[in-house]
Coordinates of C-alpha atoms in Angstrom, one line a residue:
Chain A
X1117 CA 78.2 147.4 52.9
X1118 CA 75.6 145.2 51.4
X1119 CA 72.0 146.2 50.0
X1120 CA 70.1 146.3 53.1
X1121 CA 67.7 142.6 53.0
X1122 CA 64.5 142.3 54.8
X1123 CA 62.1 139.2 55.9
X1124 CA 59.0 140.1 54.7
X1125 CA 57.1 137.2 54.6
X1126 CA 57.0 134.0 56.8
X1127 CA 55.0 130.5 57.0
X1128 CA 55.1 127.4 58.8
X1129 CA 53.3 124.1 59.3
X1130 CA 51.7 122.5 62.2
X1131 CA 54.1 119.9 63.6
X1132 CA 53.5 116.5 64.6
X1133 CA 55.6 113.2 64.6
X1134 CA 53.7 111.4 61.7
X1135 CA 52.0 113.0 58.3
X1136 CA 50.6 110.2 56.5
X1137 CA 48.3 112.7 54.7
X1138 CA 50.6 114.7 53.0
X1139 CA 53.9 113.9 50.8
X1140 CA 57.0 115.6 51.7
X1141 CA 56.2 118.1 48.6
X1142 CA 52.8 118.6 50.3
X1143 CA 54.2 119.7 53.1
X1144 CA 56.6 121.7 51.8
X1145 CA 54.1 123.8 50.0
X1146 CA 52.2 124.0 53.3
X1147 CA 54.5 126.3 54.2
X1148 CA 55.2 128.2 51.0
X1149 CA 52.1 128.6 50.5
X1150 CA 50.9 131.0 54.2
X1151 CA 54.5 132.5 53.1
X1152 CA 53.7 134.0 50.0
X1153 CA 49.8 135.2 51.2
X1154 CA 52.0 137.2 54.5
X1155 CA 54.5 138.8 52.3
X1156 CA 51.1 139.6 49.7
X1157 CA 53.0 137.8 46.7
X1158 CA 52.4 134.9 44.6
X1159 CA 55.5 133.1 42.8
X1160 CA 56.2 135.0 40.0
X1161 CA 57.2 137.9 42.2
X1162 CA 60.0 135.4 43.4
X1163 CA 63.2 135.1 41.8
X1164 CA 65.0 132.1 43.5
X1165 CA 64.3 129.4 45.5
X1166 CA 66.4 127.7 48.0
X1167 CA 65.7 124.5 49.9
X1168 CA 66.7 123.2 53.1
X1169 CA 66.8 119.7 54.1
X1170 CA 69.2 116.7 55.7
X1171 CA 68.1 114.4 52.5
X1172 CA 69.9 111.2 54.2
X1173 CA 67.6 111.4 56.9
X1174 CA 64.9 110.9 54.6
X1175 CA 66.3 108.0 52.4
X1176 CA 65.7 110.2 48.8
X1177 CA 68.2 112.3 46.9
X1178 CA 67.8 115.7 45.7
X1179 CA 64.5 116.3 46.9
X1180 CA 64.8 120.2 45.8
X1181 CA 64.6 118.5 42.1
X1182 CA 61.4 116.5 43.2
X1183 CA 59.8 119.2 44.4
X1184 CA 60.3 122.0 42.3
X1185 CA 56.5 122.3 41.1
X1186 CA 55.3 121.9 45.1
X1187 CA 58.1 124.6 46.3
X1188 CA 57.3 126.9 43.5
X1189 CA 60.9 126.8 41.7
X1190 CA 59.8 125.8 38.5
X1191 CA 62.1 127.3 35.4
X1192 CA 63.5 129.6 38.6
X1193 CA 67.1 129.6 40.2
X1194 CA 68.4 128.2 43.5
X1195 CA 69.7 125.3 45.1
X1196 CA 69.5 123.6 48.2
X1197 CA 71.6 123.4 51.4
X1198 CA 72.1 120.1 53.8
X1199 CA 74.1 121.5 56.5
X1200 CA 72.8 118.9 59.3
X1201 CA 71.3 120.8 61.9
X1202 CA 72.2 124.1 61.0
X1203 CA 70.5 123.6 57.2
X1204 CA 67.2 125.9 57.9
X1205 CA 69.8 128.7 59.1
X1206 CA 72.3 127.9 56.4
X1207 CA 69.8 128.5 53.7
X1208 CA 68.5 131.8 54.7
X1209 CA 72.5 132.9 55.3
X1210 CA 73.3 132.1 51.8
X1211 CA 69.8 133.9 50.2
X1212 CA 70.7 136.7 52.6
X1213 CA 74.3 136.6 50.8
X1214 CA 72.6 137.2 47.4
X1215 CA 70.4 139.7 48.1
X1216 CA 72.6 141.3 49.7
X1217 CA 75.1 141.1 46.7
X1218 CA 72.4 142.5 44.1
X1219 CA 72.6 138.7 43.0
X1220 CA 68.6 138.7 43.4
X1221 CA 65.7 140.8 44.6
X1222 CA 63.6 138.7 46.5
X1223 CA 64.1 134.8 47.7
X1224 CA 62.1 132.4 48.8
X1225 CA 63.6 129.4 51.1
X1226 CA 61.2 126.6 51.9
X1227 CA 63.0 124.2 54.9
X1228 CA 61.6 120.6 55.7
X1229 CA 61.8 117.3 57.3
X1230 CA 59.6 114.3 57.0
X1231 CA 60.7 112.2 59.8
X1232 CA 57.9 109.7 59.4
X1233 CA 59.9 108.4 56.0
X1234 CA 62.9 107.8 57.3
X1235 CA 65.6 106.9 60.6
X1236 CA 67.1 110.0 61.6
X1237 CA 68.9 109.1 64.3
X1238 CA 70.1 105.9 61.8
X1239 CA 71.3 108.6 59.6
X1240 CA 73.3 110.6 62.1
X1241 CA 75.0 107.1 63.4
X1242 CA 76.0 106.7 59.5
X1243 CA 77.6 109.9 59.2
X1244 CA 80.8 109.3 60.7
X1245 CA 83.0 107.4 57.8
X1246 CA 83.9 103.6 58.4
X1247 CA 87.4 104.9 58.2
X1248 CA 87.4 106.9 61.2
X1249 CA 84.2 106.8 64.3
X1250 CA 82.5 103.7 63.3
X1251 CA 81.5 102.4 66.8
X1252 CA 81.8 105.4 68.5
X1253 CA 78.4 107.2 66.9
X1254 CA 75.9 106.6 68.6
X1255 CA 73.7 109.9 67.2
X1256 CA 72.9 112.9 67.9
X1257 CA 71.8 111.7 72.3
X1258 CA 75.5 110.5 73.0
X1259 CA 77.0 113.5 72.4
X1260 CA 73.9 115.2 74.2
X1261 CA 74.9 112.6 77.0
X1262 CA 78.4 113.4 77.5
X1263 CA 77.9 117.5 77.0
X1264 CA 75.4 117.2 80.1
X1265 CA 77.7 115.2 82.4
X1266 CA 80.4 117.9 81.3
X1267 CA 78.0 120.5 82.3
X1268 CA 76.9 118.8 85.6
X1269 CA 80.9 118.6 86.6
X1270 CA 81.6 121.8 85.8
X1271 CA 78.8 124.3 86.5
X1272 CA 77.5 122.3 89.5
X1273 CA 74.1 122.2 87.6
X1274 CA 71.3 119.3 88.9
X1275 CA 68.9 117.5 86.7
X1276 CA 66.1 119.7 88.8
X1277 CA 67.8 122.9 86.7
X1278 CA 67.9 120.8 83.5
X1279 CA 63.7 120.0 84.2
X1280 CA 62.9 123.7 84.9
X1281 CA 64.4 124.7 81.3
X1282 CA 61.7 121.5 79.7
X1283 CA 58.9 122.9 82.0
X1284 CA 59.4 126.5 80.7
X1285 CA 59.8 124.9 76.8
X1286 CA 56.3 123.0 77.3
X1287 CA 54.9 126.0 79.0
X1288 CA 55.5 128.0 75.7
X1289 CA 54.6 124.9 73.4
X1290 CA 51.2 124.8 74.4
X1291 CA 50.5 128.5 73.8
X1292 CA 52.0 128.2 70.0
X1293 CA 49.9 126.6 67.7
X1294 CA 52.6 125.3 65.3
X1295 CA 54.5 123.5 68.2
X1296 CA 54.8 119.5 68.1
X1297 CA 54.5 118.4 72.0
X1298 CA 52.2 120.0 73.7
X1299 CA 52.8 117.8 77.0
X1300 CA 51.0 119.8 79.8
X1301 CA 53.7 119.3 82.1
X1302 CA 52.9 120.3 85.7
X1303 CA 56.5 120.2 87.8
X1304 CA 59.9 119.1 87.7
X1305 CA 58.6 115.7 88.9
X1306 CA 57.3 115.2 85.7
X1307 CA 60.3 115.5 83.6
X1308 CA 62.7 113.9 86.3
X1309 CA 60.4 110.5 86.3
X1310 CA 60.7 110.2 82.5
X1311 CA 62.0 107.3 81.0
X1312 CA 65.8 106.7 81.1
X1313 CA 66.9 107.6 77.2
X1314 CA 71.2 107.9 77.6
X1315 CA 72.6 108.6 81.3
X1316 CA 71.8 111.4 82.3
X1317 CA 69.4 112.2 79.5
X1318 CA 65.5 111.5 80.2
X1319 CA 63.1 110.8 77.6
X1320 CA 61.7 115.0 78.5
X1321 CA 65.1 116.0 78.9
X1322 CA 65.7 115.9 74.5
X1323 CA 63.9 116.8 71.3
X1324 CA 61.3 115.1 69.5
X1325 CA 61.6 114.2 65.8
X1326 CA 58.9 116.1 63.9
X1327 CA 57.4 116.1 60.6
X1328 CA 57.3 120.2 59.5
X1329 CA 58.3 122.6 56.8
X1330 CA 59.0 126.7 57.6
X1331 CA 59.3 128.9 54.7
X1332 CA 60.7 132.7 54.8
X1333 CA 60.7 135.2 51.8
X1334 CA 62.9 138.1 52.0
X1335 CA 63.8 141.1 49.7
X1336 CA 66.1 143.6 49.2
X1337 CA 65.4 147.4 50.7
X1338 CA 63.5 149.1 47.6
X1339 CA 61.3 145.4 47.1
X1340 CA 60.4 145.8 50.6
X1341 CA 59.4 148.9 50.7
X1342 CA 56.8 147.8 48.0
X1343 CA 56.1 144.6 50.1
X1344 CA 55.5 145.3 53.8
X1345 CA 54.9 148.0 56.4
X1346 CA 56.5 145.8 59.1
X1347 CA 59.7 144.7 57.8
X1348 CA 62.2 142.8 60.0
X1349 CA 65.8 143.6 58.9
X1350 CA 68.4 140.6 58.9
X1351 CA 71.0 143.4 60.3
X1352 CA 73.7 140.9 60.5
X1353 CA 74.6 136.7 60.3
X1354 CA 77.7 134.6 61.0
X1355 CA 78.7 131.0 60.7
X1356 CA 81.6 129.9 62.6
X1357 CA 82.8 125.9 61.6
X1358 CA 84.2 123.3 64.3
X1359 CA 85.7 120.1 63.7
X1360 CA 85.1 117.9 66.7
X1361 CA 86.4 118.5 69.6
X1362 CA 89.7 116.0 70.9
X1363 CA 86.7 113.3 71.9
X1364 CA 84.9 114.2 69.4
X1365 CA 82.1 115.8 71.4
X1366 CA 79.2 118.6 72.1
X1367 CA 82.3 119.6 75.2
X1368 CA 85.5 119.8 76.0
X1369 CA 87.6 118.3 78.4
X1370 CA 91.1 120.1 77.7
X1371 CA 89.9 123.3 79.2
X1372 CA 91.8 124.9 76.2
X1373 CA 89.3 124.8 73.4
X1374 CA 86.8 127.2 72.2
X1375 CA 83.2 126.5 71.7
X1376 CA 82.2 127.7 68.4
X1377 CA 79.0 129.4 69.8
X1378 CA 81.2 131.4 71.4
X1379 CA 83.0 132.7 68.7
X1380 CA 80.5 132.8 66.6
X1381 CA 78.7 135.4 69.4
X1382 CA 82.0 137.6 69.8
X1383 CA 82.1 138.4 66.4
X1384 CA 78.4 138.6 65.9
X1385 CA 78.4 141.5 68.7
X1386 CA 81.5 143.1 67.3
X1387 CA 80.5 143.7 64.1
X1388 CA 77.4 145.4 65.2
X1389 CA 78.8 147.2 68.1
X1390 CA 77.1 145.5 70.7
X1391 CA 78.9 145.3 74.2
X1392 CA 76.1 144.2 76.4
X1393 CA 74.0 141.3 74.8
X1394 CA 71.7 141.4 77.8
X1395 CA 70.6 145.0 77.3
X1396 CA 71.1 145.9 73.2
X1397 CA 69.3 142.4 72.3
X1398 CA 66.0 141.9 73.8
X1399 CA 65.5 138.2 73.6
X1400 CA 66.3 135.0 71.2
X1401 CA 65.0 131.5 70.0
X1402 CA 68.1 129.1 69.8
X1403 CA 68.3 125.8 68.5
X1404 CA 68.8 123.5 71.9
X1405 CA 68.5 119.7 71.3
X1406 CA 68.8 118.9 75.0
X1407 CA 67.3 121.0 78.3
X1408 CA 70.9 120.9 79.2
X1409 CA 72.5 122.5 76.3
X1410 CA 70.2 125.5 76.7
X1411 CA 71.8 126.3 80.1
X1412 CA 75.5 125.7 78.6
X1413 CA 74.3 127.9 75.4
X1414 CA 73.1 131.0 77.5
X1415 CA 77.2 131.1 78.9
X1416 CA 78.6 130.8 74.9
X1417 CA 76.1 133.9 74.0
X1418 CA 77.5 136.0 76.5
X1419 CA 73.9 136.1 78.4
X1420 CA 75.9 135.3 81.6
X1421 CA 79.0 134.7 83.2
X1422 CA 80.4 130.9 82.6
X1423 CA 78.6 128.2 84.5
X1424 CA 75.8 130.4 86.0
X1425 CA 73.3 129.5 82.9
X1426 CA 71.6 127.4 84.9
X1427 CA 70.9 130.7 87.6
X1428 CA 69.0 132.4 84.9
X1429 CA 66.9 129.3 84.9
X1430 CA 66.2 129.0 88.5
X1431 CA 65.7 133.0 88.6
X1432 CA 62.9 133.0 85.7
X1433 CA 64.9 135.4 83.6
X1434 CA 64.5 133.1 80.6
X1435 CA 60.5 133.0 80.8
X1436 CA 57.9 133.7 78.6
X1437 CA 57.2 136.7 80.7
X1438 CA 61.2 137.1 81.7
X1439 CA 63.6 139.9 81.5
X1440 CA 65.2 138.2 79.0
X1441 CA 62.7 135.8 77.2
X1442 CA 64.3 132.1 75.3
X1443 CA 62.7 130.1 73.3
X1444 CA 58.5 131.1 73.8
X1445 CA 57.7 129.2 71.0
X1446 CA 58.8 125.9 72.8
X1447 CA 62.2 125.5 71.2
X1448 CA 63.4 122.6 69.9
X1449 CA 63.0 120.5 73.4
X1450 CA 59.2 120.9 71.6
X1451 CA 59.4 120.9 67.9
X1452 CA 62.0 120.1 66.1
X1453 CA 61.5 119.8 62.1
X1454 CA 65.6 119.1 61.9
X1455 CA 66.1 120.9 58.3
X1456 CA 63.4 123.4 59.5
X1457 CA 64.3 123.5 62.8
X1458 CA 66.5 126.5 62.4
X1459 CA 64.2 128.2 60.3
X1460 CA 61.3 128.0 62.7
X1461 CA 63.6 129.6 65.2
X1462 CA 64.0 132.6 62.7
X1463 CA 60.4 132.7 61.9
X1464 CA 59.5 132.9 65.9
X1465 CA 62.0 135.5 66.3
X1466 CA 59.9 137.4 63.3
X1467 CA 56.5 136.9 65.1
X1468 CA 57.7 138.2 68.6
X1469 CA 59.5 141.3 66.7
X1470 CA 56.2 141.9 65.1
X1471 CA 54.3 141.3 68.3
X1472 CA 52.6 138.9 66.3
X1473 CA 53.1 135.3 68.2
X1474 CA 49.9 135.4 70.1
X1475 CA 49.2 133.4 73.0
X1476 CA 52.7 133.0 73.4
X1477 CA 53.7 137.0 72.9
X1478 CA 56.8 138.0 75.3
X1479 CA 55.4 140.3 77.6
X1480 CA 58.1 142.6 77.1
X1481 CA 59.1 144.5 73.6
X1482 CA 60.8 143.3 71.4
X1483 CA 63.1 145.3 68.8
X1484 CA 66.2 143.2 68.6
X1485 CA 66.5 139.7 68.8
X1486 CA 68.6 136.8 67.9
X1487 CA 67.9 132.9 66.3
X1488 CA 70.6 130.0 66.2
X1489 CA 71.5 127.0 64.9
X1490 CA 74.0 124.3 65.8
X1491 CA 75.1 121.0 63.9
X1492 CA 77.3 118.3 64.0
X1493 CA 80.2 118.8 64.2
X1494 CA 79.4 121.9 66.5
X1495 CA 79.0 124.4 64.0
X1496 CA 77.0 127.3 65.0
X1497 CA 74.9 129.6 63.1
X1498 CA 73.8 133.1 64.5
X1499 CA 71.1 135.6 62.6
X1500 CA 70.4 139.1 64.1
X1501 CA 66.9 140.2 63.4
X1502 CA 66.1 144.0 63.8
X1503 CA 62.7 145.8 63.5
X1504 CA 64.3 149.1 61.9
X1505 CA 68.0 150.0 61.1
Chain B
X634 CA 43.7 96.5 64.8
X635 CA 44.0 93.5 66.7
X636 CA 43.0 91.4 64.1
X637 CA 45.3 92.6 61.6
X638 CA 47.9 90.1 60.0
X639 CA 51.8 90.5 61.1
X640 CA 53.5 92.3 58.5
X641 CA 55.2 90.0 55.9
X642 CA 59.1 90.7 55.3
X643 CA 60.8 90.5 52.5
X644 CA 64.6 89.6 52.3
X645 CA 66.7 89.8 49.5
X646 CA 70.3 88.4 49.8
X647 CA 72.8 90.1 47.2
X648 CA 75.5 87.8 46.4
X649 CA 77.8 90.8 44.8
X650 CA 79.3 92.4 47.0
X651 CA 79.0 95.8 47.9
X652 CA 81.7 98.3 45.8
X653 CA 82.6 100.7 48.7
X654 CA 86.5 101.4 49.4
X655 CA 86.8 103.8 51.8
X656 CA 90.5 104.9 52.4
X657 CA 91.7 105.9 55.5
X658 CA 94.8 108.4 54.1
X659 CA 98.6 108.2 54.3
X660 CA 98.9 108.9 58.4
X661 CA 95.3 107.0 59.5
X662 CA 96.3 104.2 57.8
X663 CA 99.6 104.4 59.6
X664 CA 97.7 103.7 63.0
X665 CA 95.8 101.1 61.6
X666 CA 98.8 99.0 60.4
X667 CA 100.5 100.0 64.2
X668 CA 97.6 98.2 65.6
X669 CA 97.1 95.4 63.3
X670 CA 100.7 94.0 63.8
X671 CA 102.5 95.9 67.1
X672 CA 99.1 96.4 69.2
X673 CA 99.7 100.3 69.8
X674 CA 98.5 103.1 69.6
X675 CA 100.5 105.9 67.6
X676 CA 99.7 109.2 66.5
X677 CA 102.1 112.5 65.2
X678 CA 102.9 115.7 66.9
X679 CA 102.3 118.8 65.2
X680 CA 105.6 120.8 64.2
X681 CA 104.4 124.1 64.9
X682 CA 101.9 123.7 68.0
X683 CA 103.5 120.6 69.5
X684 CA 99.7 119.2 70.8
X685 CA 98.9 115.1 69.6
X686 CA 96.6 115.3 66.2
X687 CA 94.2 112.8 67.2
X688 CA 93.2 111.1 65.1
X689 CA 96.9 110.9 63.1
X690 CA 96.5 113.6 60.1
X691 CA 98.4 115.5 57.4
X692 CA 97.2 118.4 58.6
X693 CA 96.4 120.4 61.6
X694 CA 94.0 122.0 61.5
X695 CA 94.5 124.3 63.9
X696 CA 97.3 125.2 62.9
X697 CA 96.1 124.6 59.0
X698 CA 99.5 123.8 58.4
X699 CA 101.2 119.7 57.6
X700 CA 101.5 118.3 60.9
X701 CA 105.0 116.9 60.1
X702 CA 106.4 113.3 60.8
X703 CA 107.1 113.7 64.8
X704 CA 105.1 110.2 65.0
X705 CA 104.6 109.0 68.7
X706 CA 103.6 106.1 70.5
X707 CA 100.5 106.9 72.6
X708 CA 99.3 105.5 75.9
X709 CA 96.8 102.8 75.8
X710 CA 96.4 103.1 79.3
X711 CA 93.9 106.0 80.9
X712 CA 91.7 107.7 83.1
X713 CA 87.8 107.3 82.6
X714 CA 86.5 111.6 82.4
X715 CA 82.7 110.7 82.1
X716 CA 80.4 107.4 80.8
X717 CA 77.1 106.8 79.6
X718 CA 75.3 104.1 78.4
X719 CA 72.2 103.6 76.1
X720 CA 69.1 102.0 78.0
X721 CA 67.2 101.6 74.2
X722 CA 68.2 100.0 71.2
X723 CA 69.5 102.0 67.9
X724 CA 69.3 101.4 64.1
X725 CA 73.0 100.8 63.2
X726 CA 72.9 101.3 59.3
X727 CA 76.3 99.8 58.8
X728 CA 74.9 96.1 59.6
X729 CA 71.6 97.1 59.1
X730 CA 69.6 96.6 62.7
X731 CA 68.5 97.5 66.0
X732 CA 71.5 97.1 68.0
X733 CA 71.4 97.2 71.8
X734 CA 75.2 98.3 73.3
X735 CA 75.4 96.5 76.2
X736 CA 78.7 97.8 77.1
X737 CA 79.1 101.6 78.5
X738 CA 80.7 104.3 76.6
X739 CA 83.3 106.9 78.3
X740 CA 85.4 109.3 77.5
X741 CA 88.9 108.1 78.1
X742 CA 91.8 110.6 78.7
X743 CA 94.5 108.7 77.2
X744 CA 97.9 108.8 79.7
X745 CA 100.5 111.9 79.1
X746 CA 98.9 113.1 75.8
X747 CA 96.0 114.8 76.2
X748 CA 93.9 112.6 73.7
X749 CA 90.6 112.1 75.4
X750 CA 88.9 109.3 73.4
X751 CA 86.0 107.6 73.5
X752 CA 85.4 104.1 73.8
X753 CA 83.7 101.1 75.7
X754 CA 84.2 99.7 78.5
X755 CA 84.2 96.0 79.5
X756 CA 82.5 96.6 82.9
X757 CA 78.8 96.3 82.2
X758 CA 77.8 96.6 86.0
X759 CA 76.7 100.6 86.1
X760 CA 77.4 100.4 90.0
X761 CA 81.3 99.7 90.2
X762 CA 81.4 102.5 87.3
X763 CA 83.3 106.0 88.5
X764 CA 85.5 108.8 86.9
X765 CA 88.7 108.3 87.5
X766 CA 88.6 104.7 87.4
X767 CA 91.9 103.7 85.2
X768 CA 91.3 101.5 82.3
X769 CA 93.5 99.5 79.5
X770 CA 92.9 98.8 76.1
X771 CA 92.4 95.1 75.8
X772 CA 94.0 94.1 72.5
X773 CA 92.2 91.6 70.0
X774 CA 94.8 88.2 69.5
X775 CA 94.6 88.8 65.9
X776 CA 94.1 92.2 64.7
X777 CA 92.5 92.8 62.2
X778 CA 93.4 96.4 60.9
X779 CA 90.5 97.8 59.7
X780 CA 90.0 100.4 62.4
X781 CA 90.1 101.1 66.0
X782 CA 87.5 98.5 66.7
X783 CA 89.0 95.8 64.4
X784 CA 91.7 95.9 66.9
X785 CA 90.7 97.2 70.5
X786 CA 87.8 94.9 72.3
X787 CA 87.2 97.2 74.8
X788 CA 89.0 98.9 78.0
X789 CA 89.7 97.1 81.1
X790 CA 89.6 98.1 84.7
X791 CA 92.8 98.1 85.9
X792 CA 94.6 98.4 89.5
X793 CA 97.3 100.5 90.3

C-alpha cells in the first residue's frame, strides 16, 4: 500500500471552439493559475509538473518544453503524456503513481488543447500507419458510426434514446459555466433534425472540438493535511489497453471479445471491494464522444444489465437530479478539450464531491464517485475519487 | 467583412522527395506480395488459439505468444454486418485535402473466418444498401502491392 494522495486543488478554463486571444501557453496558465489559488499554493510549493496534450493535433512538438515558464515547470521535474483521448486521465494516473511512491510530494498536471491551431480529426485519420489502415480511418465519427449501429442491432436502442442522453448533456451544459455548447435544446426533435454528420450520427448526436486547459494539484496525505480541509482522495485508478477490435472498431461483432471498459470496471470494483456499483458509488462523469456510447458505457460499468443502458435513459436515472447522476457538467457531447477532456471529467467529479459545482450541483450527495477516459484504440481509463478513506 | 480580399495561397512544390519508408514486417508484407501477384487474400492461424490474426502478424497478441506459420488463404467473398457513409468532406493528411468518400464504408465479415473487415463498397445508391447483402472483392488488373487498397478497388454486390 501506497502513501495515501489527495486532489487538493483544481482549475479549469472556459471552453469555446476558437481562442484567438490567448496562445496555447496562455491558456494553459489559465488553468494553472485558479489551480494553485484553490489548493492556496503558488509554484514553489510544487515539485513536478506533468502535461497533457495530443501534440499532433496541434501541428507543434513538445509543447511541455514551450511552455515551461506559462505551466510553471521552470528548473522543476516532469514530463508530459499523449495518450489520445485518455491523455488528461493518463497524466494524473502517472503523478498519482509518484506520489504515491514517495517519488514526490505534491504535483501539478496542467492538460490542454487548442483546437483552433490545428485539424484534429486530420490528425486522428493520420494515425493509423500507411502500412496497415490507410483508407479505412476515417477519424474518430466512423468508428462512432459503426459502434451506434452495433448498439442499435443489439440493444434494440432508437435514435429517440440516443437524443434523450444529448438533451440531458445540454441540460447540464448550460448550468456549468466552464461548458463549451450551451445549445438550449428544447426536445428530442431538436437533436433528431440535426444535420446528417456519418449514418446514424447527427451533427447533436457527437462532441464538439473545443479550445480548453484543466489543471489538478494533488499531494501526498501529510502535504494535504497542511493544504486543504476538503480533500478528495484518489482511493484507486486503473488502465486497461485494447488493440483494436477484429474490424478495428469502438464494437464487436464476434460476440467473443471483451470491451476494455469492462475490464477495466471489474478490476476497479475488486480491488476496492465494491460489489454493487449502483449503491457503493454515488454517481460519475465519463468521457462519451457520442450520445450513443454513453448508453453502451453505462452496461461496461456495471451500472446495468447488458443492453438496458438506454432504460436508465428513458427512466431519468442518469439526470442531474437522478438516482444515479452522469455527466452534470455536460460531458463531452458538450465540452470536449480532447487532452483536457479527461481531466475536466476528474475535476467535475471533485466539484460534485465537494458540493461545490453550483448551478449544476447533483441533488443527491455525493461521497464516492467515478471519472473515465477512453482512446483509440479503446483504451479505458477509470479514477475513483473519495471524500474520506 | 464582405469587402475583404480572398485569401492569397501559397504553394510550394518540393521536387525531393519525401524520405519516409515505412515497413510493413515479415508476415504483412507476406499479404501484400499475395495480393500484388495471386489476387488473395491470406493470413496465419495462431498455434495456440487456432482464431485468424487479422491483420497477418508474428505475434498474437492474445495469446502474446508467435503466431506460427499455419498461413491460410482467406475468403474474399462476404457478408456486409453494418455501413455508413460520410455526408461531409474530411482532411486526408496523406494527400493533403478535403476529400469527399463517395463510396460507403461497411463492415465486412469475411466467409468461414471470422475476420470482419472494413472496406468500401462500390454501390453508392444508399437505398439498395442492407446487412446481409453478400459482396466480393473486386481485384485491381495490376496490383500494385502497397497495401490493401493498392490492390482491392472496392466490394461488389454479388448474387447467390
Amino acid at each position: 500500500m501506497g502513501n495515501r494522495v489527495a486532489i487538493v486543488g483544481i482549475g479549469q478554463t472556459y471552453h469555446k471552439s476558437h481562442r484567438p486571444d490567448v496562445s496555447q501557453m496562455e491558456l494553459v496558465n489559465e488553468a494553472v493559475r485558479p489551480a494553485l489559488a484553490d489548493a492556496q499554493m503558488n509554484m514553489k510549493d510544487i515539485d513536478a509538473v506533468f502535461v497533457g496534450n495530443m501534440e499532433t493535433f496541434e501541428g507543434i512538438y513538445l509543447p511541455d518544453h514551450s511552455m515551461v515558464d506559462f505551466s510553471g515547470a521552470y528548473m522543476k521535474p516532469g514530463f508530459k503524456i499523449a495518450s489520445g483521448g485518455t491523455t488528461g486521465c493518463s497524466i494524473l494516473e502517472e503523478a498519482f503513481h509518484c506520489v504515491t511512491a514517495g517519488i514526490f510530494d505534491k504535483v501539478l498536471v496542467a492538460a490542454f488543447e487548442k483546437q483552433d491551431s490545428g485539424d484534429s480529426t486530420g490528425a486522428i485519420t493520420a494515425a493509423t500507419t500507411p502500412a496497415w489502415g490507410k483508407g479505412q480511418a476515417r477519424g474518430a465519427i466512423h468508428e462512432f458510426a459503426k459502434q451506434a449501429l452495433s448498439y442499435i442491432k443489439h440493444s434494440g436502442a432508437t435514435e429517440a434514446h440516443a437524443a434523450m442522453v444529448r438533451l440531458k448533456a445540454d441540460k447540464g451544459a448550460c448550468r456549468n459555466p466552464y461548458s463549451h455548447l450551451k445549445l438550449g435544446l428544447k426536445s428530442i426533435d431538436d437533436i433528431l433534425s440535426s444535420e446528417p454528420l456519418e449514418y446514424p450520427l447527427r451533427l447533436f448526436d457527437f462532441c464538439p472540438q473545443s479550445c480548453g486547459a484543466c489543471a489538478i494539484i494533488i499531494a501526498n496525505e501529510e502535504e494535504t493535511k497542511k493544504i486543504t480541509n476538503k480533500p478528495v482522495w484518489i482511493a484507486d485508478t486503473i488502465c486497461v489497453h485494447q488493440e483494436i477490435f477484429r474490424a478495428g472498431a469502438f464494437c464487436d461483432f464476434t460476440g467473443k471479445e471483451r470491451y476494455s471498459q469492462e475490464i477495466a470496471a471489474e478490476r476497479l470494483y475488486k480491488r476496492n471491494g465494491i460489489t454493487n456499483p449502483r449503491k457503493e458509488i454515488d454517481m460519475a462523469e465519463v468521457y462519451e464522444p457520442s450520445d450513443w456510447e454513453e448508453m453502451l458505457i453505462y452496461e461496461l460499468f456495471g451500472l446495468c444489465p447488458r443492453n438496458e443502458g438506454w432504460k436508465l435513459v428513458e427512466k431519468g436515472i442518469t439526470e442531474i437530479e437522478g438516482e444515479w447522476p452522469v455527466n452534470p457538467s455536460g460531458g463531452v457531447l458538450s465540452t470536449n478539450p480532447i487532452g483536457a477532456t479527461p481531466t475536466v471529467r476528474i475535476a467535475e467529479c471533485v466539484l460534485q464531491i465537494r458540493g461545490e459545482a453550483g448551478e449544476h450541483q447533483v441533488t443527491k450527495d455525493v461521497n464516492t464517485a467515478f471519472a473515465t477516459a477512453l482512446g483509440g484504440p479503446n483504451w479505458t481509463s477509470m479514477i475513483l475519487l473519495k471524500k474520506s478513506v | 467583412m464582405a469587402n475583404e480580399p480572398a485569401q492569397e495561397y501559397i504553394q510550394v512544390t518540393y521536387k525531393k522527395p519525401r524520405p519516409y519508408r515505412w515497413a510493413a514486417g515479415e508476415y504483412l508484407s507476406r499479404l501484400y506480395r499475395e495480393c500484388r501477384d495471386n489476387k488473395r487474400l491470406m493470413t496465419v492461424k495462431c498455434q495456440h488459439c487456432n482464431e485468424h490474426v487479422w491483420p497477418p502478424s508474428k505475434v498474437c497478441g492474445r495469446c502474446k505468444k508467435p503466431s506460427g506459420d499455419n498461413w491460410v488463404v482467406v475468403s474474399d467473398k462476404g457478408s456486409v454486418v453494418q455501413f455508413t457513409y460520410t455526408n461531409f468532406p474530411m482532411f486526408d493528411p496523406h494527400v493533403g485535402k478535403y476529400m469527399t468518400e463517395e463510396h460507403p464504408f461497411a463492415t465486412i465479415d469475411l466467409d468461414d473466418c471470422e475476420i470482419y473487415w472494413v472496406a468500401k463498397l462500390e454501390e453508392k445508391d444508399k437505398d439498395k444498401l442492407k446487412p446481409g447483402m453478400r459482396v466480393q472483392a473486386v481485384w485491381r488488373e495490376e496490383g500494385r502491392g502497397g497495401g490493401l487498397d493498392h490492390d482491392i478497388l472496392y466490394f461488389r454486390t454479388i448474387e447467390e
